[in-house]
Coordinates of C-alpha atoms and ligand atoms in Angstrom, one line a residue:
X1 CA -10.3 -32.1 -1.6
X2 CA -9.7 -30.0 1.2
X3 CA -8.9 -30.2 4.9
X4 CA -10.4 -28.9 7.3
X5 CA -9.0 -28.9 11.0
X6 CA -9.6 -26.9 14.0
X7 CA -7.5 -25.9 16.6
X8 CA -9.4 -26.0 20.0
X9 CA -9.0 -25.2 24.1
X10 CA -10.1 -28.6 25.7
X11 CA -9.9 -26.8 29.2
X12 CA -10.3 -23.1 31.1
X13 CA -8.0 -21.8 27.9
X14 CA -4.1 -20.8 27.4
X15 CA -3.3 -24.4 26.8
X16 CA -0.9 -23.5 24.2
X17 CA -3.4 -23.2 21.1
X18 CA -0.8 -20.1 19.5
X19 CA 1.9 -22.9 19.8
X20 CA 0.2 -25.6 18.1
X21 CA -1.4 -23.5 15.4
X22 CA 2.0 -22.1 14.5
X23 CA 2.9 -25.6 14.2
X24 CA 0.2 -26.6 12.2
X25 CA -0.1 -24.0 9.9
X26 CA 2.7 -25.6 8.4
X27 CA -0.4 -27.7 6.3
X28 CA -2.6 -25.5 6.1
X29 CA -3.4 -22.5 3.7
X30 CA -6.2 -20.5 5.5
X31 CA -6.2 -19.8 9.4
X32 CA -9.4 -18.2 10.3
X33 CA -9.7 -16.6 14.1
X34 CA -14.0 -17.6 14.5
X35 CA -15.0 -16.0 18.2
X36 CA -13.6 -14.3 20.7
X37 CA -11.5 -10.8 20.8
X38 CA -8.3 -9.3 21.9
X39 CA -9.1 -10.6 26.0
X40 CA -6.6 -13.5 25.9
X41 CA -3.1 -13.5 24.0
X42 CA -1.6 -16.6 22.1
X43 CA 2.0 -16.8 22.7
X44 CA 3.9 -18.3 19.9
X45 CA 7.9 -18.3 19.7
X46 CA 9.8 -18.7 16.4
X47 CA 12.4 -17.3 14.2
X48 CA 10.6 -14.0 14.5
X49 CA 11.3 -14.0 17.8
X50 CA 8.4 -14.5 21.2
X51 CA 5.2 -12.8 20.6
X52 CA 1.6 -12.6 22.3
X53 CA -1.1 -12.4 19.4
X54 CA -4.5 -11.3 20.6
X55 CA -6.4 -10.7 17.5
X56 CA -4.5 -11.6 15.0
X57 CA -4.3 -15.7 13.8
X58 CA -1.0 -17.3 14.5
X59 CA -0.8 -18.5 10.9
X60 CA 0.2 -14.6 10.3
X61 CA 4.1 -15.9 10.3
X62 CA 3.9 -18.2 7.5
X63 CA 4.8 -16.8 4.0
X64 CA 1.7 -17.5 2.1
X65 CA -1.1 -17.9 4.7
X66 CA -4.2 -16.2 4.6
X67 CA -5.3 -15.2 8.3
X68 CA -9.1 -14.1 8.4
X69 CA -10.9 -12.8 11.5
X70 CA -14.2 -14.2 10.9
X71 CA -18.1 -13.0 11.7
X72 CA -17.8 -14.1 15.0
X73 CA -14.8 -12.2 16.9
X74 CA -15.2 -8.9 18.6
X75 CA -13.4 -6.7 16.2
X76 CA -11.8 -4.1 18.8
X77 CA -10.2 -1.4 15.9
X78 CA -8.0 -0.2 18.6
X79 CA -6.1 -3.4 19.7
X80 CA -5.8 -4.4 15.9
X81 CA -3.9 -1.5 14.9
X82 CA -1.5 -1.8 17.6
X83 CA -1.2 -5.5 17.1
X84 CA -0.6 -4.7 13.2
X85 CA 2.1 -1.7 14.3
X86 CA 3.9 -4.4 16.6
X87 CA 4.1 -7.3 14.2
X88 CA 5.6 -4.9 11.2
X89 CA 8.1 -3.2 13.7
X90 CA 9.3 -6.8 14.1
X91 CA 10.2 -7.7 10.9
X92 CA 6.5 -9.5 10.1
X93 CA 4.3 -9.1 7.1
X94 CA 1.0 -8.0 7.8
X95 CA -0.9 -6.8 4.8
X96 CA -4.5 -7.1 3.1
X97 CA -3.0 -9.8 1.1
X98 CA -2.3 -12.0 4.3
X99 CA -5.1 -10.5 6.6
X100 CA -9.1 -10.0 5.8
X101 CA -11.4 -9.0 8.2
X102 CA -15.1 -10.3 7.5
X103 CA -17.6 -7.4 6.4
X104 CA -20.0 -8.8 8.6
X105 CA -17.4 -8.9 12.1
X106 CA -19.1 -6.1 14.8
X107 CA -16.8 -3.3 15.7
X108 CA -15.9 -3.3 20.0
X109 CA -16.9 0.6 20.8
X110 CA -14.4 2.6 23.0
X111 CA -17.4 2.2 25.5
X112 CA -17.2 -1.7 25.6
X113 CA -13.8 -0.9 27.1
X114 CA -15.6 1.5 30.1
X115 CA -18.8 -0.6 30.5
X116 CA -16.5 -3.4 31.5
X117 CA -14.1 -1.5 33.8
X118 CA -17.4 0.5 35.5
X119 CA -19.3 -3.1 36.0
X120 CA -16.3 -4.9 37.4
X121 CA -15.6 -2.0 39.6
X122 CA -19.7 -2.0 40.8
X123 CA -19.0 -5.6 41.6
X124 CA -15.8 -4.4 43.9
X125 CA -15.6 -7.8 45.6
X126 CA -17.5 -9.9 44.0
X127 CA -15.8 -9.1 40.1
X128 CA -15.4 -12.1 37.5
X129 CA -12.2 -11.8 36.6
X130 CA -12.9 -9.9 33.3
X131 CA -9.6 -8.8 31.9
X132 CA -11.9 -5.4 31.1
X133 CA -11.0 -5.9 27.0
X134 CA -15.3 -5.0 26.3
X135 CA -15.9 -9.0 25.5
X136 CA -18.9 -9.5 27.7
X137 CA -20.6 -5.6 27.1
X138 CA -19.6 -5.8 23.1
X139 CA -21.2 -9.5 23.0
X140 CA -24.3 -8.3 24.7
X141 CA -24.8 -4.8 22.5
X142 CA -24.6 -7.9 19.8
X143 CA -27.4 -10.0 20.6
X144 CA -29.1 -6.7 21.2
X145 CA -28.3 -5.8 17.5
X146 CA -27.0 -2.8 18.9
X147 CA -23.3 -3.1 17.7
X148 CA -21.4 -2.0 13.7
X149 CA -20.5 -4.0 11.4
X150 CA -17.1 -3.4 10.1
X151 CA -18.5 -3.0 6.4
X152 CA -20.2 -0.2 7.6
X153 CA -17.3 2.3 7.1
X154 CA -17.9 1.8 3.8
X155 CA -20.9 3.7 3.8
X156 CA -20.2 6.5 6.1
X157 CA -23.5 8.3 5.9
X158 CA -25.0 5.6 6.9
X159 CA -22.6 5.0 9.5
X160 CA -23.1 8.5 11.2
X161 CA -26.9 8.1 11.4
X162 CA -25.9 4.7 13.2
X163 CA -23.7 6.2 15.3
X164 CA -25.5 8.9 16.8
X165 CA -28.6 6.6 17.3
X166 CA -25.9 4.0 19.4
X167 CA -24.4 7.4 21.0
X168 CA -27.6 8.5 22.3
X169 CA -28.9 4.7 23.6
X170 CA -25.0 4.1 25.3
X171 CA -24.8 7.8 26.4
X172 CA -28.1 6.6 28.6
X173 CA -26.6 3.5 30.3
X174 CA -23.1 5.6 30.7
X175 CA -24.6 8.5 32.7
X176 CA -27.4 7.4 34.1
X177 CA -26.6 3.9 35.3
X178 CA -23.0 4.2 36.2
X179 CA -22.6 8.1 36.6
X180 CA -20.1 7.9 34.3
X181 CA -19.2 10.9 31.0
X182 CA -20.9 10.7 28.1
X183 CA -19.4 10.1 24.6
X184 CA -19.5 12.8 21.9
X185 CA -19.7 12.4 18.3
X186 CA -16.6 14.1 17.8
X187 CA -15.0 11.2 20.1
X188 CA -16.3 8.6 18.0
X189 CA -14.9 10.5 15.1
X190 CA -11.6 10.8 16.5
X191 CA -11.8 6.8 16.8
X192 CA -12.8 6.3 13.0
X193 CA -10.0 8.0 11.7
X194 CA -7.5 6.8 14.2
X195 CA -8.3 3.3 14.4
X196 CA -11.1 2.0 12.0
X197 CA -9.5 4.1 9.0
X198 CA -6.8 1.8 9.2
X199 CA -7.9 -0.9 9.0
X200 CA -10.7 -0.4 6.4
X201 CA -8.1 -2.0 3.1
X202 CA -8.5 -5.8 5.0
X203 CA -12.8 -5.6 5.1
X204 CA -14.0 -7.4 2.4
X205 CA -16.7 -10.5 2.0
X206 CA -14.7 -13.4 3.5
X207 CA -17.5 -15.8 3.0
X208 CA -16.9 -15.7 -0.5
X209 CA -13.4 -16.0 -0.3
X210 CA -13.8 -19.1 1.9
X211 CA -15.8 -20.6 -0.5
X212 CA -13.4 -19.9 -3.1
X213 CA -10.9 -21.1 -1.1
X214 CA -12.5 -24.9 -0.7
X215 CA -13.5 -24.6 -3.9
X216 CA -9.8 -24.6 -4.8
X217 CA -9.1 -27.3 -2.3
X218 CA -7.4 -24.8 -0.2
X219 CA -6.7 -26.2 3.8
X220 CA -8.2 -24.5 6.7
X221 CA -7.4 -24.2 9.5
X222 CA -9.8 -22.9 12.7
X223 CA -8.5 -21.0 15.3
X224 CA -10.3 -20.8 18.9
X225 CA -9.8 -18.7 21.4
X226 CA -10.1 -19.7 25.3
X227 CA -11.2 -23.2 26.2
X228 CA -14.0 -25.5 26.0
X229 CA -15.4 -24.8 29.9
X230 CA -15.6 -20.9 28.9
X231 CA -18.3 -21.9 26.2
X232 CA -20.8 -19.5 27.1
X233 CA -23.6 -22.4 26.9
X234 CA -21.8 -25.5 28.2
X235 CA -19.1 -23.5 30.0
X236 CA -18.7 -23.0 33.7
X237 CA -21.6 -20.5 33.4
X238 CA -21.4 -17.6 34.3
X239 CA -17.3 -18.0 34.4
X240 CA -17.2 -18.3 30.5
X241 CA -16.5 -16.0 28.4
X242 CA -19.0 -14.4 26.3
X243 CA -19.4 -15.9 23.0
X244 CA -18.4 -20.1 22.0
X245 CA -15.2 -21.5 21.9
X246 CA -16.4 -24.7 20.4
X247 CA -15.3 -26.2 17.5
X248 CA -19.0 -26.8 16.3
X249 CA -19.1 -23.5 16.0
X250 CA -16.6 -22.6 14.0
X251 CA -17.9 -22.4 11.1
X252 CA -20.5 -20.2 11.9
X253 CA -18.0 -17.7 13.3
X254 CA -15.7 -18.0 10.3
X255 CA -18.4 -16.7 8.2
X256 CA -18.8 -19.6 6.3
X257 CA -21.4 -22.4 8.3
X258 CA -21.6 -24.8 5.4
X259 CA -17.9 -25.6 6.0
X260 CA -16.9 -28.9 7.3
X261 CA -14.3 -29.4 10.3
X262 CA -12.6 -32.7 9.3
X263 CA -10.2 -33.0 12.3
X264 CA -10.4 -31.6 15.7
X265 CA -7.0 -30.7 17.4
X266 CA -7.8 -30.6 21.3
X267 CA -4.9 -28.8 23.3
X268 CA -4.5 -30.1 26.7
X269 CA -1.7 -29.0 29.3
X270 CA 0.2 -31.5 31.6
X271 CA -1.6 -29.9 33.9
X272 CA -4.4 -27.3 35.0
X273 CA -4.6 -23.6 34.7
X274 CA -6.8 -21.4 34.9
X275 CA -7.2 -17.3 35.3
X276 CA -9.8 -15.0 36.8
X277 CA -12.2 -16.1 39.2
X278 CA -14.8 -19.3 39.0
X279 CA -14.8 -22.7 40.4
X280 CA -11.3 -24.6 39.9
X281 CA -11.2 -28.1 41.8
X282 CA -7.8 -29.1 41.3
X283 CA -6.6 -26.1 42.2
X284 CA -2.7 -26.3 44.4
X285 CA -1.9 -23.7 47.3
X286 CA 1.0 -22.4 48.3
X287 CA 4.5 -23.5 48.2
X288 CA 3.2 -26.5 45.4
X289 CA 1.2 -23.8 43.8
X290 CA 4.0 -21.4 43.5
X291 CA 6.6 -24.1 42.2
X292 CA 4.9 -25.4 39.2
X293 CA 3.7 -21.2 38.5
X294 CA 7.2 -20.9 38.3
X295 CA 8.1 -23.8 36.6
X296 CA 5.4 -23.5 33.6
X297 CA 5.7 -19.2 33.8
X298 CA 2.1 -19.3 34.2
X299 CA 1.2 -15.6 33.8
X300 CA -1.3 -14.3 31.5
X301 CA -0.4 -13.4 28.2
X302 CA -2.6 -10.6 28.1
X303 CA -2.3 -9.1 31.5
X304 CA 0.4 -10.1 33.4
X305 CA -1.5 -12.1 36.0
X306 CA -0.3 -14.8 37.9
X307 CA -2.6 -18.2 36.7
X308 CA -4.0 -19.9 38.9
X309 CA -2.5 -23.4 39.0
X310 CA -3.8 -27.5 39.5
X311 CA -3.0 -30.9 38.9
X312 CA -4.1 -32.5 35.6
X313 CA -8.2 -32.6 36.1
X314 CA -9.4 -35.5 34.0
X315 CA -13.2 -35.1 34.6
X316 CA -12.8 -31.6 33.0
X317 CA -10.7 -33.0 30.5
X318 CA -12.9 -35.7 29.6
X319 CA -15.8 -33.0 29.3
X320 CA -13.8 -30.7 27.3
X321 CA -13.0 -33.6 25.1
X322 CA -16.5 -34.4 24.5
X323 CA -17.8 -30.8 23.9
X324 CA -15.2 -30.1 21.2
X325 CA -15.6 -33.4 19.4
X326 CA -11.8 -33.9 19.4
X327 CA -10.5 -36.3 17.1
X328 CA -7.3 -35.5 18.3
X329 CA -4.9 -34.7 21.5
X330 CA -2.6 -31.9 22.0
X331 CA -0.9 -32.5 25.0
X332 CA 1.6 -29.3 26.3
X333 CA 4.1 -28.5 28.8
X334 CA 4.9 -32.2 29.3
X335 CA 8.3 -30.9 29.8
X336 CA 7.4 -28.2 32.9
X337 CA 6.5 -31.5 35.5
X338 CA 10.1 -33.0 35.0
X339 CA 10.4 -31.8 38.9
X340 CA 8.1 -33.5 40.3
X341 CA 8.8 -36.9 42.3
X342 CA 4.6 -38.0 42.3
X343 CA 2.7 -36.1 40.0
X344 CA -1.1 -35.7 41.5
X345 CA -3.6 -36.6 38.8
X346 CA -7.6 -35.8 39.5
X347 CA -9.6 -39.0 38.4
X348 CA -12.9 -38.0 40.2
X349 CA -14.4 -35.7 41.9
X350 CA -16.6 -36.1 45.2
X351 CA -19.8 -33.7 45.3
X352 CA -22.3 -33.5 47.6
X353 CA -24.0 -36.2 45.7
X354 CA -21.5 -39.0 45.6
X355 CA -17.9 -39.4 43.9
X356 CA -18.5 -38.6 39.9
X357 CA -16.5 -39.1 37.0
X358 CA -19.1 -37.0 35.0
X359 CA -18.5 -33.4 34.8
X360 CA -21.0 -32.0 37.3
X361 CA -23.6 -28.6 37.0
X362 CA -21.7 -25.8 38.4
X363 CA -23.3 -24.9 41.1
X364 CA -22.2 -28.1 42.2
X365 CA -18.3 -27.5 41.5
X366 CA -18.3 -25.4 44.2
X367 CA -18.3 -28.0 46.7
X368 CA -16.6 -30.4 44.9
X369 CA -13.4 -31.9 45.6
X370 CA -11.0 -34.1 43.4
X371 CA -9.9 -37.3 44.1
X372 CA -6.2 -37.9 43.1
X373 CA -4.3 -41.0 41.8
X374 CA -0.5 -40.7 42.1
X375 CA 2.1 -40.8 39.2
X376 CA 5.9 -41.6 39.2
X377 CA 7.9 -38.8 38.1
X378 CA 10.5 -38.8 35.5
X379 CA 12.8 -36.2 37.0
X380 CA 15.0 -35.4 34.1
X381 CA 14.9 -33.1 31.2
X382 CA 12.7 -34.2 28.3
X383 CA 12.9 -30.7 26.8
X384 CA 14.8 -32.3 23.7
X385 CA 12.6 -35.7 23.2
X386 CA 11.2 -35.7 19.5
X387 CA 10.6 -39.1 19.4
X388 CA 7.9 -41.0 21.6
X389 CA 11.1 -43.5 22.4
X390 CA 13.3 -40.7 23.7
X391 CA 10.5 -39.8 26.5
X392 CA 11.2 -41.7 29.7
X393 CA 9.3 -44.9 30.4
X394 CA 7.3 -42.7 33.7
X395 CA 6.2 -39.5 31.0
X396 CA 5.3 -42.0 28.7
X397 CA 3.1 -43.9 31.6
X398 CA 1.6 -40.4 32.3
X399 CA 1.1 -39.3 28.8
X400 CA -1.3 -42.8 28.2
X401 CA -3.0 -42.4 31.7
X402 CA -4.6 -39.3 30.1
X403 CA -5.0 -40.6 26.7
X404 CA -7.1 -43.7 28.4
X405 CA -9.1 -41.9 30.9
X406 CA -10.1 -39.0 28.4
X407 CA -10.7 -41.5 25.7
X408 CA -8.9 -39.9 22.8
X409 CA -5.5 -40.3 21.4
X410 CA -2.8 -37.9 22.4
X411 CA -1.1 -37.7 18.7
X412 CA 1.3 -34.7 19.3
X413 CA 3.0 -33.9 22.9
X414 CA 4.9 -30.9 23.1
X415 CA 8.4 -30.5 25.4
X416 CA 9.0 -26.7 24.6
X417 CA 8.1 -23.4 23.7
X418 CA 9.5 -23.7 20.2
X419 CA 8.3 -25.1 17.1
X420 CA 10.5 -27.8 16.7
X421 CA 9.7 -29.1 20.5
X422 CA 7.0 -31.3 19.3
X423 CA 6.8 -35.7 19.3
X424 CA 4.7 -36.8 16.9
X425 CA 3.4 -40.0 17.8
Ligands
GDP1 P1 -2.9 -20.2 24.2 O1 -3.7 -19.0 24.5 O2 -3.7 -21.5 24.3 O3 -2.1 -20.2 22.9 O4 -1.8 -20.4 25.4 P2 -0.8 -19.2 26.0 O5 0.0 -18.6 24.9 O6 -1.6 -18.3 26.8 O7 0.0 -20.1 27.0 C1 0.8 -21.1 26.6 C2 2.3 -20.8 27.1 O8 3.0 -22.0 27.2 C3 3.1 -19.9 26.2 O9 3.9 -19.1 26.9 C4 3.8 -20.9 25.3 O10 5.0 -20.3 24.8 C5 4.1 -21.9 26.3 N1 4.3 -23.3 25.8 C6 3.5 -23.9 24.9 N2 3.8 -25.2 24.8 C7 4.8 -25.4 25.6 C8 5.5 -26.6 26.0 O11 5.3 -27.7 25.5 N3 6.5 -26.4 27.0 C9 6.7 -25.2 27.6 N4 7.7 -25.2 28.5 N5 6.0 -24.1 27.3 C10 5.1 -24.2 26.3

């Protein structure tokens, strides 16, 4: 029989999913990419060399995996093809016998692109943080039903009827809400035969191959994108991203919802990050700040930015934990504290209503403020540990501070980039 695992955020995202997925796809025969589009980058390093996937699943390295980008992502033609050009200019197979696209995926519009940039810039001071990819604009022209489905090339008369009818709706919001230029149907026909042409040989009916693949007792393996407090319905509202990053969900977003997830791989880091704007309570300043950004090279994948940085927040780690169902830990970056002489760990926060271990509302996480407990450090390089014994007696105390609190066992702890930096405990 198959197995099913997912491969989930458990905090504000860019805990190292790419990493772990690479890892794990090892096991696995299927990787499916289930919500989300090209806003955030996994980072994966191996023999191919250091790479930031946005759209693309990170099983795309290994010979014989089948990567499918499910119902649920926000297809963006554009970033696709120049992902597919950069992987194969690097040596990297990417063809429609290791990639398919689901039928049934919506296409991101150029316009996603501008509807973001014009209603971040409207915001001047007050922006989100959006990384202006299209996510929230395409995800809201989705519920609205006012989005294409990439089987829709197919039938291109169709298509151009659809077209013009979206042209003239955007063309209203465009000009007349944001004074901005309309698009032409000769722009959107540049688009379909620069970027969607492309990529019309991996559209086909990935439901049905999914269920031919458990059929065959195939392994899959889920891939989110983000973290479990940017769920858009049990996130840090509105600071989520637009569509769910939650394991429960994958299924639905693979295109596939009678599939089961048998195992839940939550990825945690040592410690907190977090980028864009939005509430962040363990969040260091300064000189403390700027050493462990340095330490863990805690820029964005996808644009560059520095990441906001924090102590290890195990209130939102607990929460994460819960909303994801993990069955299993993921702990990262272990190696990136070996600095520190105390490392700070948040075991509660205080709110206007008392001290709380319990994840608050959040409006409330505004105001609130953590409460640290104080770990040795280890001060000494654990980057080549592979065995639980070779971790120094203080990581190992840290490492099963977290497991306790969060109430889930931290089965793999990475100390590097690379595959092969991984205990397995
Ligand atoms: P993702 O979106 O969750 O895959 O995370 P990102 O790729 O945005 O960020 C994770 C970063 O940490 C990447 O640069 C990884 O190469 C790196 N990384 C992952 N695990 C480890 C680790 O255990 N130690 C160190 N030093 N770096 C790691």
């Amino acid at each position: 029989m198959s197995r099913n695992s997912a491969v989930v955020g458990i905090n504000w995202g860019d805990e190292g999913k790419g990493r772990m997925v690479d890892l794990l796809t090892a096991g696995h025969d299927v990787v499916v990419r289930y919500q989300g589009g090209g806003n955030a980058g996994h980072t994966v390093v191996n023999e191919y060399g250091k790479f930031s996937l946005h759209l693309i699943p990170s099983g795309i390295f290994r010979k014989g995996v089948v990567n499918v980008l499910g119902s649920g992502v926000a297809l963006d033609p554009e970033n696709l093809c120049r992902e597919i050009e950069e992987l194969r200019s690097r040596g990297v197979e990417v063809s429609p016998d290791n990639l398919m696209i689901s039928e049934r995926a919506s296409l991101l519009m150029p316009w996603h692109r501008d509807l973001d940039a014009l209603e971040e810039a409207r915001l001047a001071d007050r922006q989100y943080g959006s990384t202006k990819q299209g996510i929230a604009p395409f995800y809201s022209d989705k519920y609205q039903k006012k989005t294409v489905l990439a089987g829709e090339l197919f039938y291109p008369d169709e298509l151009r009827v659809h077209l013009r009818e979206l042209l003239e709706w955007k063309n209203l919001t465009l000009t007349r809400v944001y004074g901005a230029k309309p698009y032409t149907m000769e722009m959107l026909e540049r688009w379909l035969a620069d970027f969607c042409e492309p990529i019309k040989p991996y559209i086909c009916d990935t439901g049905v191959y999914l269920a031919k693949a458990e059929a065959e007792g195939k392994n899959v393996l889920f891939e989110a994108q983000l973290g479990a407090l940017r769920d858009l319905d049990l996130g840090i509202y509105p600071y989520t991203t637009s569509s769910n990053t939650l394991a429960a969900y994958a299924p639905i977003g693979a295109g596939l919802p009678s599939m089961r997830v048998d195992e839940v791989i939550g990825v945690v880091k040592a410690y907190s990050t977090c980028v864009g704007e939005g509430p962040f309570v363990c969040e260091m300043s300064g000189e403390e700040a700027e050493r462990l950004r340095e330490a863990g090279f805690e820029y964005g994948a996808k644009t560059g930015r520095a990441r906001r940085v924090g102590a290890v927040d195990l209130v939102a780690t607990r929460y994460g934990v819960r909303l994801q169902g993990a069955t299993c830990i993921a702990l990262t970056k272990l190696d990136v504290l070996s600095y520190m002489d105390k490392i700070p760990v948040c075991v509660r926060y205080r709110t206007a209503s008392g001290e709380t271990e319990d994840f608050p509302f959040p409006t409330e996480l505004d105001s609130a403020e953590p409460v640290f407990e104080y770990m040795e450090g280890w001060k000494s390089d654990i980057s080549g540990a592979r065995r639980w014994e070779d971790l120094p007696a203080a990581a190992r105390e840290y490492v099963l501070k977290i497991e306790s609190a969060i109430g889930c066992p931290i089965t793999y702890v990475s100390v590097g980039p690379e595959r092969e930096s991984i205990i397995y405990r």
